[in-house]
Tab-separated table of C-alpha atoms and ligand atoms in Angstrom:
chain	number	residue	atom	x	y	z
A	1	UNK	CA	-7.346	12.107	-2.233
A	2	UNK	CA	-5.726	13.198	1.131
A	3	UNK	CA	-4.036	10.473	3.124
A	4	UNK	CA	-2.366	11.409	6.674
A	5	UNK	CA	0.613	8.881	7.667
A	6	UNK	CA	1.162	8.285	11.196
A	7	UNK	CA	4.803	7.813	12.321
A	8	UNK	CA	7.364	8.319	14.580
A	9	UNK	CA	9.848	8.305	11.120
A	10	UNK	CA	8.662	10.528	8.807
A	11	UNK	CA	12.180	10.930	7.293
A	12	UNK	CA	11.943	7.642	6.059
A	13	UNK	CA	8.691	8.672	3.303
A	14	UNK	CA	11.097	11.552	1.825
A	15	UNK	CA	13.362	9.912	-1.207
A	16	UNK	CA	10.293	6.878	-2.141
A	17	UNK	CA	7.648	9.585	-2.179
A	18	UNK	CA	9.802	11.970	-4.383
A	19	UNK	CA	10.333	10.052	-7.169
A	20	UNK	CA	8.537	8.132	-9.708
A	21	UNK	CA	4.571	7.630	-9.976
A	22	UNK	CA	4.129	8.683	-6.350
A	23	UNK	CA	5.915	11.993	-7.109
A	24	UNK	CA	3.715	12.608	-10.068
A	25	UNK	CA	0.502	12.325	-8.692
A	26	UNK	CA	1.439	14.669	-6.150
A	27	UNK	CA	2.572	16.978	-8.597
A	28	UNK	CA	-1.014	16.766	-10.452
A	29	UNK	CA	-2.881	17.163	-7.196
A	30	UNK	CA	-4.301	13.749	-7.377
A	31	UNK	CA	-2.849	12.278	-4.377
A	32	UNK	CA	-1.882	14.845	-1.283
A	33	UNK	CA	0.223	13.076	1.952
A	34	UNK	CA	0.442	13.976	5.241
A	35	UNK	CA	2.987	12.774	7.924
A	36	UNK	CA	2.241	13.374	11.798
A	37	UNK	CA	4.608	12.313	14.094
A	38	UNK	CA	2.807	11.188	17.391
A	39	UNK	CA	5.904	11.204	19.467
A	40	UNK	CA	4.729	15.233	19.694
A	41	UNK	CA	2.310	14.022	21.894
A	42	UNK	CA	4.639	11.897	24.172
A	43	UNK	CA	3.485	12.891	28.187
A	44	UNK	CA	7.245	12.850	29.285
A	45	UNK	CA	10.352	15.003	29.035
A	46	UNK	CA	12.218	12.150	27.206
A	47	UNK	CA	9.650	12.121	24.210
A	48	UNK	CA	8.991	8.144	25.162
A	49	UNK	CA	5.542	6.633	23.419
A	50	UNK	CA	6.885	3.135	24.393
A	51	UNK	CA	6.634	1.160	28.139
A	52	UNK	CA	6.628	-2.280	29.450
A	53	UNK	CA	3.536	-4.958	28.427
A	54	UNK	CA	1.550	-5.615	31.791
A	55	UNK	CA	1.708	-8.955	32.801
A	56	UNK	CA	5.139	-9.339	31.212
A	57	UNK	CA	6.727	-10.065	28.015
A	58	UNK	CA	9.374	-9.635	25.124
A	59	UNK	CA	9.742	-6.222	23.699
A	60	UNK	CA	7.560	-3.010	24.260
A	61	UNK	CA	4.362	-1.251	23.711
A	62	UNK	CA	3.334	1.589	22.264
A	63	UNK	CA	1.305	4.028	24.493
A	64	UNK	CA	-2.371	4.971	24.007
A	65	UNK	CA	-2.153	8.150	24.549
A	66	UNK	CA	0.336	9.825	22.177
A	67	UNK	CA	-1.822	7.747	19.685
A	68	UNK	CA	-5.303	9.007	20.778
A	69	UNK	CA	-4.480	12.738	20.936
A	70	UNK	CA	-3.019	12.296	17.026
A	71	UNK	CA	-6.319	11.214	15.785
A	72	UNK	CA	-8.157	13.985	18.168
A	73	UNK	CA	-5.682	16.368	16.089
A	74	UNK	CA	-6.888	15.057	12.392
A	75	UNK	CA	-10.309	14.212	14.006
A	76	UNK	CA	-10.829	17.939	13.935
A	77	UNK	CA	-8.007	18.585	11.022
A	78	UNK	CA	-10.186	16.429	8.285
A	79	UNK	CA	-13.428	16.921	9.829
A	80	UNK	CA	-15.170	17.694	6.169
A	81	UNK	CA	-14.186	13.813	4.938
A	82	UNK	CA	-16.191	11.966	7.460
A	83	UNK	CA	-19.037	11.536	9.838
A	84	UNK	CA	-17.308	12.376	13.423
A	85	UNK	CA	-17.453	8.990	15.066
A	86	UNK	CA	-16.348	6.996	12.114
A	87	UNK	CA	-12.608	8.154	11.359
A	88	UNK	CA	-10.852	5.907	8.978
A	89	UNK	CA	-7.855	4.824	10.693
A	90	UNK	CA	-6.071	2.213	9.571
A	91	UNK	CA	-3.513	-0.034	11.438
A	92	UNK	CA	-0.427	-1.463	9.605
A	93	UNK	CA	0.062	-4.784	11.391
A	94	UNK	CA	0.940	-8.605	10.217
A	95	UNK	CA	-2.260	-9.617	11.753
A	96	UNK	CA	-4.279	-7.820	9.269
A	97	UNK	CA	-6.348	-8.283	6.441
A	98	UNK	CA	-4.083	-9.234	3.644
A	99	UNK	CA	-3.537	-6.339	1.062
A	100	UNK	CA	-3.964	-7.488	-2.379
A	101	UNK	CA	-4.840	-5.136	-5.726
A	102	UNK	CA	-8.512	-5.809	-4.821
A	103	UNK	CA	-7.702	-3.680	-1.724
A	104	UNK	CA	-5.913	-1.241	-3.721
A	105	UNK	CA	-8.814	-0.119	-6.357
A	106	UNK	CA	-11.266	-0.333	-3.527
A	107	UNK	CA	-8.898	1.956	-1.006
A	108	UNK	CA	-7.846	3.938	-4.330
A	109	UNK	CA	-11.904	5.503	-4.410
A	110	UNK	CA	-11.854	6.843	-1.264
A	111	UNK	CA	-11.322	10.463	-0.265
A	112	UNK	CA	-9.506	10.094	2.649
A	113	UNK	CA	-8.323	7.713	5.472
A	114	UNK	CA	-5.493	7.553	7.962
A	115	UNK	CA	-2.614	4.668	8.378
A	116	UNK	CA	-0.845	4.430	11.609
A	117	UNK	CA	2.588	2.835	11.313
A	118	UNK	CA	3.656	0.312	14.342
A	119	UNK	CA	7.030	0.137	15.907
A	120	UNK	CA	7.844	-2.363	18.536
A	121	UNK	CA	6.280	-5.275	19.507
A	122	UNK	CA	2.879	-3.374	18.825
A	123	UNK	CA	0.276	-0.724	19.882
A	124	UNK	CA	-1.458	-0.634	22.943
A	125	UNK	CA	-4.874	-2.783	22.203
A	126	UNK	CA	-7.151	0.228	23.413
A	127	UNK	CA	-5.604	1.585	20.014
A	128	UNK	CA	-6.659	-1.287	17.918
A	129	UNK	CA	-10.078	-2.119	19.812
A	130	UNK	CA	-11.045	1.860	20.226
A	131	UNK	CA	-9.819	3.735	17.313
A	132	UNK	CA	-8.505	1.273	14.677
A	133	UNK	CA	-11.716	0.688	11.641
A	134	UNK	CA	-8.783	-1.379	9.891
A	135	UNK	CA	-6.181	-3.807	10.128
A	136	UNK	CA	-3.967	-4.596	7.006
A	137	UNK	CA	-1.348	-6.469	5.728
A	138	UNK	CA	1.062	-6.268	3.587
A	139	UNK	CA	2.329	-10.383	4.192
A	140	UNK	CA	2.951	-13.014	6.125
A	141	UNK	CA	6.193	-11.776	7.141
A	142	UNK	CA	7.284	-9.190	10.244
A	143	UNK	CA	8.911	-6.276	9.095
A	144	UNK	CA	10.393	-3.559	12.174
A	145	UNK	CA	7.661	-1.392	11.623
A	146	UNK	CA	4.902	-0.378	9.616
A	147	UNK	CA	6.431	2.512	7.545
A	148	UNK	CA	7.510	0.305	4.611
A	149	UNK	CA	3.653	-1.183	4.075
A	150	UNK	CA	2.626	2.291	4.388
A	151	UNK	CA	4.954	3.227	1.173
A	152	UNK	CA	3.901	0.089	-0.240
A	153	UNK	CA	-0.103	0.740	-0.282
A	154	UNK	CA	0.420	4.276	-1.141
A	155	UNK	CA	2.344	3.291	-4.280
A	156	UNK	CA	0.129	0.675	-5.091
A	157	UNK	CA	-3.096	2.988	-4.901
A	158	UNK	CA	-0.833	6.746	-6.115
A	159	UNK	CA	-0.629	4.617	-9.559
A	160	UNK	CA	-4.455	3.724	-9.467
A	161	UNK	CA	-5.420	7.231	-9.360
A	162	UNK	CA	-6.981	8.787	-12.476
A	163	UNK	CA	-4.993	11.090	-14.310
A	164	UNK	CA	-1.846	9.104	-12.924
A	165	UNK	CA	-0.698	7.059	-15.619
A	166	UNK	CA	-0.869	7.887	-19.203
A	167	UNK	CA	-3.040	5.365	-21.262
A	168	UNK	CA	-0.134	4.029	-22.404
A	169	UNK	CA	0.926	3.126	-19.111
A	170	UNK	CA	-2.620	2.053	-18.264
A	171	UNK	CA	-2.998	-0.157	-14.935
A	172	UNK	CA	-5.730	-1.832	-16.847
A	173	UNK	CA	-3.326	-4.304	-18.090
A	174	UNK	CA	-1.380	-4.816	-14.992
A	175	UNK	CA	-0.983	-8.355	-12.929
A	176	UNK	CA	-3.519	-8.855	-11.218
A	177	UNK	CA	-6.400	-6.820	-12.514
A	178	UNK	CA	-8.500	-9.638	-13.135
A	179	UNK	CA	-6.935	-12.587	-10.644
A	180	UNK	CA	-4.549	-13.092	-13.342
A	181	UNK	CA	-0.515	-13.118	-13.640
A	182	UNK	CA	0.372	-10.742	-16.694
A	183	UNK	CA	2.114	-12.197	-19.878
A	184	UNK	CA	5.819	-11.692	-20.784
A	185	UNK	CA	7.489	-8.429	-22.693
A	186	UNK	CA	10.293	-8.172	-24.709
A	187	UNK	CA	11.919	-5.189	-26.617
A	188	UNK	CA	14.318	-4.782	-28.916
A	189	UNK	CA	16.713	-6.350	-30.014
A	190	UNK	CA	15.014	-9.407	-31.573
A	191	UNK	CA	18.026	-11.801	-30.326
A	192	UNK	CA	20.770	-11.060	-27.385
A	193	UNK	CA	23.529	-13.513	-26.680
A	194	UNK	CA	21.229	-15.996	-28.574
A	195	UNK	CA	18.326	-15.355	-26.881
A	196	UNK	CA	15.518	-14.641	-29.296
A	197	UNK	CA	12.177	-12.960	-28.908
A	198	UNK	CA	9.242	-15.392	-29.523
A	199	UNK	CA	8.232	-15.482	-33.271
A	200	UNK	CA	4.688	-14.751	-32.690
A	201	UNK	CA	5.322	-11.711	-31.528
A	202	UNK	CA	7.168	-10.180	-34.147
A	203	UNK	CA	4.693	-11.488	-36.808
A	204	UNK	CA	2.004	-8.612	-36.804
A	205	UNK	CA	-0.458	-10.760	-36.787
A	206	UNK	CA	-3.020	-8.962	-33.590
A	207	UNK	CA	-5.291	-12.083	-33.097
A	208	UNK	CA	-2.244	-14.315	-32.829
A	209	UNK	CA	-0.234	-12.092	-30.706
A	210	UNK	CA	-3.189	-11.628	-28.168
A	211	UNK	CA	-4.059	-15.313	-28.111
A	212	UNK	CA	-0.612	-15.702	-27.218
A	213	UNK	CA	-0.630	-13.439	-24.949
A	214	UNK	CA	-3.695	-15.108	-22.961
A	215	UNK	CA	-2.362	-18.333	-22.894
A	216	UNK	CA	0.919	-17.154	-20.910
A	217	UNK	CA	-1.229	-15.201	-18.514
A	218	UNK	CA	-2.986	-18.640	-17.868
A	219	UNK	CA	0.154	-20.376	-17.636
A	220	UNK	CA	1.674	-18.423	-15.393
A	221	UNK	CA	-1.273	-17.680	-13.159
A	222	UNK	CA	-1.621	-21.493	-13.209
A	223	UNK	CA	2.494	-21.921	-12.417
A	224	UNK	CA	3.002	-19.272	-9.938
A	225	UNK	CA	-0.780	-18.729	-7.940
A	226	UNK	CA	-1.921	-22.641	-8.558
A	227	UNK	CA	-4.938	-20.670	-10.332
A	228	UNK	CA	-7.210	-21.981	-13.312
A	229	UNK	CA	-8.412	-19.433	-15.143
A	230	UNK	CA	-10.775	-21.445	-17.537
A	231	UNK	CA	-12.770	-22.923	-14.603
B	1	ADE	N1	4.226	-4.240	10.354
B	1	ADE	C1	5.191	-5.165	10.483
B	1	ADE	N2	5.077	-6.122	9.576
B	1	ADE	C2	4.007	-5.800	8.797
B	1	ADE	C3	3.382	-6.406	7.680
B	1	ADE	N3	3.805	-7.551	7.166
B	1	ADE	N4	2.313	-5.782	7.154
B	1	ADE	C4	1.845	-4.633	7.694
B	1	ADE	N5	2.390	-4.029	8.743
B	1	ADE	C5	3.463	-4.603	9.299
């Protein structure tokens, strides 16, 4: 899976995206990542991709056109992923569609597809009416720019890919995979500071220990996402 990261701080993807899971899919060719920096495309001297919002207001705008001659440059880079009029950019914004593991196995299939990261107040709307096929989210919260989502949903699908995790690390079994909050873990030792491990667990018996372990998923799913999962 290629995915091309559009930023004007590439720096920032270095240390998260050399380490850990994301590292290793890398490593086994499952995952490659590309970073363009638009502000190569700035039309000034200064390298400037922001200006003023017409009609006045707080904080600035990103330009179209650094933006627009980025795509034309992967339009024609990753022309073998996708029908010409159709390319998958997607937009890293707080007004978008709300990322959720759902979103991860789906965007986890695909082949390829672009994210642009924000800065300032946001992109010029020809970008998001125009060229934008997507808008996610990683919250309901503003973060300064859209790097740290982009880290966020390439982590979430890197781990997704096959090959990634060992069986033993499987993702099957992750929160979330069906609705559902996972259970608690514990390791050794059996007590710390008085703090024991639940009996059940260290009884052997499988039936138990999974029935167990299906009741705290519903508990906490109920406790933490207001969910029933017996209805
Ligand atoms: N850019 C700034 N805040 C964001 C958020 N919550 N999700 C996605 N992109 C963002």
């Amino acid at each position: 899976m290629q995915i091309d990261i559009l930023t004007l701080f590439p720096k920032m993807f270095e240390s998260p995206f050399a380490e850990g899971i994301i590292k290793r899919a890398i490593d086994k060719e499952k995952l490659s990542i590309d970073f363009l920096n638009f502000r190569k495309y700035s039309e000034d001297n200064y390298g400037s991709v922001d200006d003023y919002p017409y009609g006045g207001a707080a904080g600035m705008i990103l330009k179209p056109e650094p933006i627009f001659k980025a795509v034309d440059e992967l339009r024609e880079k990753r022309k073998e992923y996708f029908n010409s009029d159709q390319f998958p950019l997607y937009y890293l914004t707080p007004q978008g569609e709300k990322f959720d593991q759902e979103m991860a196995k789906e965007l986890s299939k695909k082949d390829y597809f672009a994210l642009l990261a924000g800065r300032y107040k946001d992109v010029d709307y020809r970008v998001r009416e125009h060229l934008v096929r997507r808008e996610i989210s990683i919250g309901d919260y503003v973060l300064s720019g859209g790097e740290l989502p982009a880290m966020v949903i390439v982590d979430a699908i890197a781990r997704l890919q096959k090959g990634v995790l060992s069986d033993f690390e499987s993702a099957e079994t992750d929160s979330f995979h069906n609705q559902q909050i996972d259970c608690p873990y514990y390791t050794r030792p059996r007590e710390y500071r008085g703090y024991e491990v639940p009996e059940v667990l260290l009884s052997g018996n499988h039936k138990k220990i999974a029935d167990w372990q299906e009741k705290k998923r519903k508990e906490l799913t109920k406790k933490f996402r207001n969910i029933n999962l017996n209805e």
